[in-house]
CSV table of C-alpha atoms (C1' of nucleotides) in Angstrom, one decimal:
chain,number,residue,atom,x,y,z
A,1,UNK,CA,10.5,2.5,21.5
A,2,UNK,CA,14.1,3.0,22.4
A,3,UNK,CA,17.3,2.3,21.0
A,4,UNK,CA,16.4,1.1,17.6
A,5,UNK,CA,18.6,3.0,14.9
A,6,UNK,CA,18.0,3.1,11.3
A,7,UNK,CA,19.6,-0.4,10.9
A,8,UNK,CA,17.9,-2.1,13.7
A,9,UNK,CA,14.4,-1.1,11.8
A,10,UNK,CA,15.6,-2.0,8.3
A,11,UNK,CA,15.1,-5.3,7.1
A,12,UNK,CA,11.2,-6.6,7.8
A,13,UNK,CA,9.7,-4.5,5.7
A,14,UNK,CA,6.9,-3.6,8.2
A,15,UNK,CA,9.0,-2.7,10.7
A,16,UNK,CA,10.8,-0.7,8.2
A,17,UNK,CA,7.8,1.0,7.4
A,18,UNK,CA,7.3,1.5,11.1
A,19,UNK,CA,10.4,3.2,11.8
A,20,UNK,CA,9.5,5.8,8.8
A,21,UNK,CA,5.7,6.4,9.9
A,22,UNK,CA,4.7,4.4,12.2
A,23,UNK,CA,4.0,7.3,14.2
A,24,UNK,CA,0.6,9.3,14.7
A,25,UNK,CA,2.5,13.1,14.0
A,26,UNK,CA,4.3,11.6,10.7
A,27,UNK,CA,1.4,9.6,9.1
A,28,UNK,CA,-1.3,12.8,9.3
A,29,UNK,CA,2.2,14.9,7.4
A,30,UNK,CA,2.8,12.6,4.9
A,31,UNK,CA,-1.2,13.0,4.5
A,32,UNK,CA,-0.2,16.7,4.1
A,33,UNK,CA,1.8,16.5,2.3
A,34,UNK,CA,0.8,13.7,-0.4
A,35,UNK,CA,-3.3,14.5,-0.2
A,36,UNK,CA,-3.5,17.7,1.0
A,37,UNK,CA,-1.0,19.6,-1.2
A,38,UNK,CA,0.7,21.2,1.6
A,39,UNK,CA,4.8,22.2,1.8
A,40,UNK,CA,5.3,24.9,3.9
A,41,UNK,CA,6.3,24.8,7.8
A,42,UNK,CA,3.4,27.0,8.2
A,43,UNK,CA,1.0,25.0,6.4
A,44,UNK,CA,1.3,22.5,8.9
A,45,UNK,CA,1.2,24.0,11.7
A,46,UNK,CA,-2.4,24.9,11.0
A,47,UNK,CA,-3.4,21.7,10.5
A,48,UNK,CA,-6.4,20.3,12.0
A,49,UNK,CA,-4.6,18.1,14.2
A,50,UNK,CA,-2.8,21.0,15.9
A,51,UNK,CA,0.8,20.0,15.9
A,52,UNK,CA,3.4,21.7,18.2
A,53,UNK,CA,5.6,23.7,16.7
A,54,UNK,CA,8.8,21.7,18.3
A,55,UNK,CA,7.3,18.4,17.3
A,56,UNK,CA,6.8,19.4,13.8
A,57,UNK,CA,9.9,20.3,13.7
A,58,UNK,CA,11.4,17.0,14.8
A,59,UNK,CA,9.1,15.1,13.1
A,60,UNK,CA,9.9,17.0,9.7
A,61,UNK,CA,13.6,16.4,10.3
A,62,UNK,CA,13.1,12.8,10.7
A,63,UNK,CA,11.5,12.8,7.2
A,64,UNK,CA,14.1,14.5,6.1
A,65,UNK,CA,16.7,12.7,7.3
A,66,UNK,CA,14.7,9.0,6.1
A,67,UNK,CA,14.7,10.5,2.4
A,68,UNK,CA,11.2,11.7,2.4
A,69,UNK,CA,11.1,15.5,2.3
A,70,UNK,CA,13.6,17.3,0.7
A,71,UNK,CA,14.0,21.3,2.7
A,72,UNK,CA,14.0,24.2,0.4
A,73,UNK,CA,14.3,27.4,1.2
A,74,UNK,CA,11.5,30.1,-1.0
A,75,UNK,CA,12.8,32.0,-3.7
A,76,UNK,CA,10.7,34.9,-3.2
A,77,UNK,CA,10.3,35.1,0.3
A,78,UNK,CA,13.5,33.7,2.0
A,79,UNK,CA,12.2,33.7,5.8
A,80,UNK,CA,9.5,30.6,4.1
A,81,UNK,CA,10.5,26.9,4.3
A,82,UNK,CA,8.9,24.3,1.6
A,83,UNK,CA,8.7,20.7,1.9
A,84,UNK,CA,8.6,18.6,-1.2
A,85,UNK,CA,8.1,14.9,-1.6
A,86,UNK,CA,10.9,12.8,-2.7
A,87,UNK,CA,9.9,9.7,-5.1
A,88,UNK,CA,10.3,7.7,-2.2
A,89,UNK,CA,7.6,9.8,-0.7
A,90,UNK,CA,5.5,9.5,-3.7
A,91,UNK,CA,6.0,6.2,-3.5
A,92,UNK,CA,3.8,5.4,-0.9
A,93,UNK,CA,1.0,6.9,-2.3
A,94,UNK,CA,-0.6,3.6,-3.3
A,95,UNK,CA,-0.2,2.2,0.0
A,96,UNK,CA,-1.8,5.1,1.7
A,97,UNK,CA,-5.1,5.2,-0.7
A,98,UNK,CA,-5.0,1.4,0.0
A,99,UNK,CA,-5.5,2.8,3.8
A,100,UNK,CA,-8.0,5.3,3.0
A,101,UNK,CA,-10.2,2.5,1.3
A,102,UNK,CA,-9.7,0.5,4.8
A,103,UNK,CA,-10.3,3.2,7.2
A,104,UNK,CA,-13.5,4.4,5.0
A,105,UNK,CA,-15.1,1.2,4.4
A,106,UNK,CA,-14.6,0.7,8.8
A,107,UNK,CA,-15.1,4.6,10.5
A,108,UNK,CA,-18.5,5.0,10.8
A,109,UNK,CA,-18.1,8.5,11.0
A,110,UNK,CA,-15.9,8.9,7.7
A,111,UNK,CA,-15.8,11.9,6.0
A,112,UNK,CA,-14.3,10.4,2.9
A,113,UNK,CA,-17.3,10.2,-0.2
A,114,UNK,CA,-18.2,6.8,-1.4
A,115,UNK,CA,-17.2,7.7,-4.8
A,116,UNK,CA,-14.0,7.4,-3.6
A,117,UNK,CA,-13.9,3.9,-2.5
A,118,UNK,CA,-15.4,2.8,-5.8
A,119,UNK,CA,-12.8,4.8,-7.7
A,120,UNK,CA,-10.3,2.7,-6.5
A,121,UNK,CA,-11.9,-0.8,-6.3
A,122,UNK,CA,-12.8,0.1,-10.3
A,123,UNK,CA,-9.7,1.6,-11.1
A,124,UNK,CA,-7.0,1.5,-9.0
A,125,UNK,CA,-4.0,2.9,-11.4
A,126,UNK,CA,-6.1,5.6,-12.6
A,127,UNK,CA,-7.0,7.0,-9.7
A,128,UNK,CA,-3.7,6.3,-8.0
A,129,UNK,CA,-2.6,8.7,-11.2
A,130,UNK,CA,-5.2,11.1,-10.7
A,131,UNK,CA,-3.9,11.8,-6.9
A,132,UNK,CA,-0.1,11.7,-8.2
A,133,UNK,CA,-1.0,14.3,-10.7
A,134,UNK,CA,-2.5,16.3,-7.3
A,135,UNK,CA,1.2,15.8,-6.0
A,136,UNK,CA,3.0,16.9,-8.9
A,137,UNK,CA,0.6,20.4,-8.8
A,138,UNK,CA,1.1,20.9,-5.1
A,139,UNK,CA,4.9,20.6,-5.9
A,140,UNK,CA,4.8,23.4,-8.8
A,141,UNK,CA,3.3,26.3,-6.3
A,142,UNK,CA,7.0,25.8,-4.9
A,143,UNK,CA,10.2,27.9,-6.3
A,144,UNK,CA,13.3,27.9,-4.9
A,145,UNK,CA,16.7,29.8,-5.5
A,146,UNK,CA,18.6,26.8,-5.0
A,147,UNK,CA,18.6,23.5,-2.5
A,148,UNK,CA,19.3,23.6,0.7
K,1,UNK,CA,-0.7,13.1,21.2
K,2,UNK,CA,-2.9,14.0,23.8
K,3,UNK,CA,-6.6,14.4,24.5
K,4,UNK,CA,-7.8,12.9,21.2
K,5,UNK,CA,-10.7,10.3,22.0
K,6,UNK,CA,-12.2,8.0,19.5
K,7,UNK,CA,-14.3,10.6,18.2
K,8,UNK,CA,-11.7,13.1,17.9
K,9,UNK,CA,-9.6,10.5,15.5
K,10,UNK,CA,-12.8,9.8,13.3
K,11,UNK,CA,-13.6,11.5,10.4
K,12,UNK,CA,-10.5,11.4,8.2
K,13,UNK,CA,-9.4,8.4,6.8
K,14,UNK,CA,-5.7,8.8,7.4
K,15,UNK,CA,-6.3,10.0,11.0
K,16,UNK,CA,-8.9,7.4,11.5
K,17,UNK,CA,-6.0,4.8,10.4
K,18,UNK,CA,-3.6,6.5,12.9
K,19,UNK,CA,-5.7,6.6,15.4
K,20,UNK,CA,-5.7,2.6,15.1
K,21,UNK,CA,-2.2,1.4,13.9
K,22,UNK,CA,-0.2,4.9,13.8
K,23,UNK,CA,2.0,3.4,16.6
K,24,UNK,CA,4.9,1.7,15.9
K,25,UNK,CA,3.8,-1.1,18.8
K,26,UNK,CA,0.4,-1.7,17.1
K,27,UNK,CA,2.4,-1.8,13.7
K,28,UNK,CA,4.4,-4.9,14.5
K,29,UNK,CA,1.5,-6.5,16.5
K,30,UNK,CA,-0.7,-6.1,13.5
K,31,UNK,CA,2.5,-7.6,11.6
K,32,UNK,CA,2.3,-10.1,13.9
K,33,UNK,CA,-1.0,-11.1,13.7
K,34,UNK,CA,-1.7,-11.2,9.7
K,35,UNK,CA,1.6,-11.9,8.4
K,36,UNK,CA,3.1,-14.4,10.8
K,37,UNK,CA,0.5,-16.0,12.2
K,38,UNK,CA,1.1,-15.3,15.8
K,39,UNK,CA,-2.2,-15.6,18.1
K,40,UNK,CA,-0.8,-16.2,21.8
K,41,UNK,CA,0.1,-13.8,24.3
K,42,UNK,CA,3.2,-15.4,24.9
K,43,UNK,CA,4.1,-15.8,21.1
K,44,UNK,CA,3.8,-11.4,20.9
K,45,UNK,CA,5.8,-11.2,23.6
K,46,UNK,CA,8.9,-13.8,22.1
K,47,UNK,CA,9.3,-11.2,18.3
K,48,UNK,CA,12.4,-10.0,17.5
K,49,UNK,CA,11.4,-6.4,18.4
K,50,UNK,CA,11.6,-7.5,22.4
K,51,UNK,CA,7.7,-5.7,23.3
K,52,UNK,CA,7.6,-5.3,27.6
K,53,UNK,CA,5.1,-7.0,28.7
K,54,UNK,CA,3.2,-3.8,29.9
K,55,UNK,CA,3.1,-2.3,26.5
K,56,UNK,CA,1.8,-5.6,25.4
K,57,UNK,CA,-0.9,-6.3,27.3
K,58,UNK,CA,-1.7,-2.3,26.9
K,59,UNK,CA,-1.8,-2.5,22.9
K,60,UNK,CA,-4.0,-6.0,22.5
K,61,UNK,CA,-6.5,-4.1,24.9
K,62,UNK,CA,-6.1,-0.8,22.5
K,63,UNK,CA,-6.5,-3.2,19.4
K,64,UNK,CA,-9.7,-5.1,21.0
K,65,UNK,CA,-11.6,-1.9,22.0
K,66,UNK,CA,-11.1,-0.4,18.0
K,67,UNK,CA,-12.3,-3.8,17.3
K,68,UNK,CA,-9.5,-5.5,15.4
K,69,UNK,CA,-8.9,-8.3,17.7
K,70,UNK,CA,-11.1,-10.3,20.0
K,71,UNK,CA,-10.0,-11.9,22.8
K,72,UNK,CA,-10.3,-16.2,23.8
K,73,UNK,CA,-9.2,-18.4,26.5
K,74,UNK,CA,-7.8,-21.4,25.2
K,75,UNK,CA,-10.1,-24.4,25.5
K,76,UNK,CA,-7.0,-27.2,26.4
K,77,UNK,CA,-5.4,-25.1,28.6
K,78,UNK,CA,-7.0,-22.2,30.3
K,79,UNK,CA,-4.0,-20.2,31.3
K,80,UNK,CA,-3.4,-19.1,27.5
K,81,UNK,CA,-4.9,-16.8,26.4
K,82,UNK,CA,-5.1,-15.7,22.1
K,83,UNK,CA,-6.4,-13.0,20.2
K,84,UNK,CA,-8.2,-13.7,17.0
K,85,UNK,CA,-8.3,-10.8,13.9
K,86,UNK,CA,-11.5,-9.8,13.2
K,87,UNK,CA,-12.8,-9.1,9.3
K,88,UNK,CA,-11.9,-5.5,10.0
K,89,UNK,CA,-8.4,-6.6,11.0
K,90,UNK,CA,-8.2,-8.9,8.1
K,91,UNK,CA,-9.3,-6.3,5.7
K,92,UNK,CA,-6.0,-4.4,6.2
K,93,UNK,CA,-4.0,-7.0,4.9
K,94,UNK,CA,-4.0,-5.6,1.1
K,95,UNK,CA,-2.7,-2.4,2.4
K,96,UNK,CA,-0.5,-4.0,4.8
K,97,UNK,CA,1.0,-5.9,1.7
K,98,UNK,CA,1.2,-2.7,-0.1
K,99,UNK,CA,3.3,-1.1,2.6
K,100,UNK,CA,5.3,-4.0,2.8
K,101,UNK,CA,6.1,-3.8,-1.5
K,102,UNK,CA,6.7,0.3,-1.0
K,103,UNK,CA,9.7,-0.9,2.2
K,104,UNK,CA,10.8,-3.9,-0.2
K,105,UNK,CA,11.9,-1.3,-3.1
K,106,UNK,CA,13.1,1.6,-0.6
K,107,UNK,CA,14.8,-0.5,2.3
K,108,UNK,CA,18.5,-1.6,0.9
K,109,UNK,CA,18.3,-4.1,3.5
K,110,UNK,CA,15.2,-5.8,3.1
K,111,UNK,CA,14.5,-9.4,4.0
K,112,UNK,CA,12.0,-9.6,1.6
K,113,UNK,CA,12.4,-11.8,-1.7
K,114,UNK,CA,12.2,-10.1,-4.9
K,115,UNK,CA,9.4,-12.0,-5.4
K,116,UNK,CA,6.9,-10.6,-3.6
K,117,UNK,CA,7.2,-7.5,-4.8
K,118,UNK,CA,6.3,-9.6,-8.3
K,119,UNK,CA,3.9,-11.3,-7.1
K,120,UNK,CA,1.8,-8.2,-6.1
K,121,UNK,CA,2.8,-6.5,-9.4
K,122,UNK,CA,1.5,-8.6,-11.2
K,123,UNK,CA,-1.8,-10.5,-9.8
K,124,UNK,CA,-2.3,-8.5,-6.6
K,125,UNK,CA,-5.7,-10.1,-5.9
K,126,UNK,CA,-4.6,-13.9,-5.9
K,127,UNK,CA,-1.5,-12.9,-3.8
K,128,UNK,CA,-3.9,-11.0,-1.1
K,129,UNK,CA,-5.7,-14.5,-1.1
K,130,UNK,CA,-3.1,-16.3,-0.7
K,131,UNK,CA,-2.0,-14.4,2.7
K,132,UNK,CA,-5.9,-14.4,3.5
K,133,UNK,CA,-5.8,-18.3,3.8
K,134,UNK,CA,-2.5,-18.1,5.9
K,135,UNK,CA,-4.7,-16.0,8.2
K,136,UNK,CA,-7.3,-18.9,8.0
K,137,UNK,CA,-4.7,-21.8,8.9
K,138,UNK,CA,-3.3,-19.6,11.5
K,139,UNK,CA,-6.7,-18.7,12.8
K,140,UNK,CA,-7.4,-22.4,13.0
K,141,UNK,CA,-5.0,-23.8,15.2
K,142,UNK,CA,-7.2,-21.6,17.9
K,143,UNK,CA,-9.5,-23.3,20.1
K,144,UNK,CA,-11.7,-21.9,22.6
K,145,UNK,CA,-14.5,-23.0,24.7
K,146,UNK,CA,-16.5,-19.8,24.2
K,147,UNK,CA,-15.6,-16.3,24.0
K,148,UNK,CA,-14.6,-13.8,26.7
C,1,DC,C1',0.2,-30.0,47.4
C,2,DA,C1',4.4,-27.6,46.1
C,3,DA,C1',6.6,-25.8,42.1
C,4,DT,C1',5.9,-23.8,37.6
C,5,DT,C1',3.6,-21.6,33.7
C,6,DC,C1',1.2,-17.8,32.0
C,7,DA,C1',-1.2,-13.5,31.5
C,8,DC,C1',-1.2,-9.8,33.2
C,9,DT,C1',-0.2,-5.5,37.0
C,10,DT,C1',2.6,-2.4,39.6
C,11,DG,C1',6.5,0.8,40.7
C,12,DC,C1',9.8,3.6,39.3
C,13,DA,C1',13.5,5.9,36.4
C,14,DA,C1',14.1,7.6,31.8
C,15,DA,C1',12.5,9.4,27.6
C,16,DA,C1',9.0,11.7,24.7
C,17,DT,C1',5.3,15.0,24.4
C,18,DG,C1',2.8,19.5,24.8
C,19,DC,C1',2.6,24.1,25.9
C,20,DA,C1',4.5,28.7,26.3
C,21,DA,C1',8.0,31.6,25.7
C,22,DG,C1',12.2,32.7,23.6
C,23,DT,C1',15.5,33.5,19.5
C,24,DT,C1',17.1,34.7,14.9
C,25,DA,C1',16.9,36.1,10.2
C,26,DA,C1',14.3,38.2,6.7
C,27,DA,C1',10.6,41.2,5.0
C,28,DT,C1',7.6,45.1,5.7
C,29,DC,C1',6.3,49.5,7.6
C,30,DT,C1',7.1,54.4,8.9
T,1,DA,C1',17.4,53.8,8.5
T,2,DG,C1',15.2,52.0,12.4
T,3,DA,C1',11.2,49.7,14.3
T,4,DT,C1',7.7,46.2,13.8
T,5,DT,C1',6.2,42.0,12.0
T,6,DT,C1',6.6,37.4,9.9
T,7,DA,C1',8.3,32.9,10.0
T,8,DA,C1',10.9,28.9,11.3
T,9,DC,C1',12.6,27.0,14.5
T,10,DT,C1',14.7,26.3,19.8
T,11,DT,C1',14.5,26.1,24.8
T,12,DG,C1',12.5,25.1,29.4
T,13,DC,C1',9.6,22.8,32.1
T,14,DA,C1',5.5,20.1,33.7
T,15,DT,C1',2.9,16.1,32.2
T,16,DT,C1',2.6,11.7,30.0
T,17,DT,C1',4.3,7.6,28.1
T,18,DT,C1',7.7,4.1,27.8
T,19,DG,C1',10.8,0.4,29.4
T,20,DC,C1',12.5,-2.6,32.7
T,21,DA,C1',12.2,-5.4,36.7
T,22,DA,C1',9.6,-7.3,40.0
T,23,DG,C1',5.3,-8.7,41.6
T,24,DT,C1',0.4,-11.2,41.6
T,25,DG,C1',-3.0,-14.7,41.0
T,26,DA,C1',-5.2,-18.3,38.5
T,27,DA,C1',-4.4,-22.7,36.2
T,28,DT,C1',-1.1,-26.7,35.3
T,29,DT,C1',2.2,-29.8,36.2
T,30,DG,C1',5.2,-32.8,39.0
DNA sequence: CAATTCACTTGCAAAATGCAAGTTAAATCT
DNA sequence: AGATTTAACTTGCATTTTGCAAGTGAATTG
């Protein structure tokens, strides 16, 4: 899709939506990153998926750069890069189990457990909370000396 | 992303969803479809976002073979041709409305009224149906003389 | 029955992707 | 201290996908 800039995608709120992850390489990191616990580069390069190494890198700048990740460099190791979550990242959380309840309830071949569907048709806030709290303890393994 | 067929993109439930809709394209057709009641190939090809024909035609055949649309002649005039959401593509819809609250409250220039984001806060379930008989009317205006 | 509508298809240039091989800074090893 | 390794990118290039414009063919309309 070409010459769309930020503006052009604002507005509708689906295509807004669109322009921050409407994209196969962005939905499976903010996955990473908001069910899987991960933040470093390196974490996600081992993903399942296999990523390339130059499209991660785009792809995680393009996060960056729509207010979802926030780059920090590692306190103890400096040569490590972390990724956290901004609120606007968080955000989406809901929208995403709301997406997971779709895609198990319709892939035959899910891997995701029952239980979890019926967590969230029988509670939705709590469980929503539960996989926040997930977040906020992926985001505490990371220390750095200061932002970058 | 290359070399990933339909059983590579199973499995997890955010992958699975990619797989599907993770394409800004598919996005705005699924947009499209349950939020604006378009059903005609001509009436895809006429949104804002200016889709090429190519891509068009290439993305309803993507969405019929993951079996979120099926496909009908129209019965008055067979040269049109529209695409009907099945229950799988209608089941999206409460996580296509919770995607569209997460862009209202994060998109400074959203078109969307304050009062959908309300609306959703506060009886989520009666404003799902509400969109869910839109689909319905939208769905009815469709007439063909069998399927294809 | 000739012109038009409509849903695609085709051809080609431009852009994005994937893979492999750098590069650079920082940490570890000897 | 100097050499090796780790880690996060960057670069180059072949392949694939996209976008645009121009068909094509069946169905309608004039």
């Amino acid at each position: 899709m070409k010459n769309h800039n930020k503006t052009d995608w604002a507005g509708c709120p689906v295509r807004y939506a669109a322009g921050i992850f409407g994209d196969k390489w962005c939905f499976i990191l903010l996955r990473d990153i908001l069910l899987h616990g991960k933040r470093y580069y390196g974490e996600f390069l081992t993903s399942e998926e296999k990523i390339s190494t130059n499209i991660l890198a785009n792809r995680l700048a393009h996060l960056e750069q729509t207010g979802m990740l926030t780059r920090h460099v590692d306190a103890q190791k400096k040569s490590k890069v972390f990724y956290l979550p901004t609120a606007k990242a968080r955000a989406l959380l809901p929208a995403f189990l709301n997406i997971m309840v779709w895609s198990t309830e319709h892939d035959a071949q899910t891997e995701a457990p029952d239980s979890f569907a019926k967590a969230m048709q029988q509670d939705p806030i709590k469980t929503v909370e539960y996989y926040q709290r997930q977040i906020d303890a992926a985001d505490a393994r990371c220390h750095s000396t200061s932002n970058s």
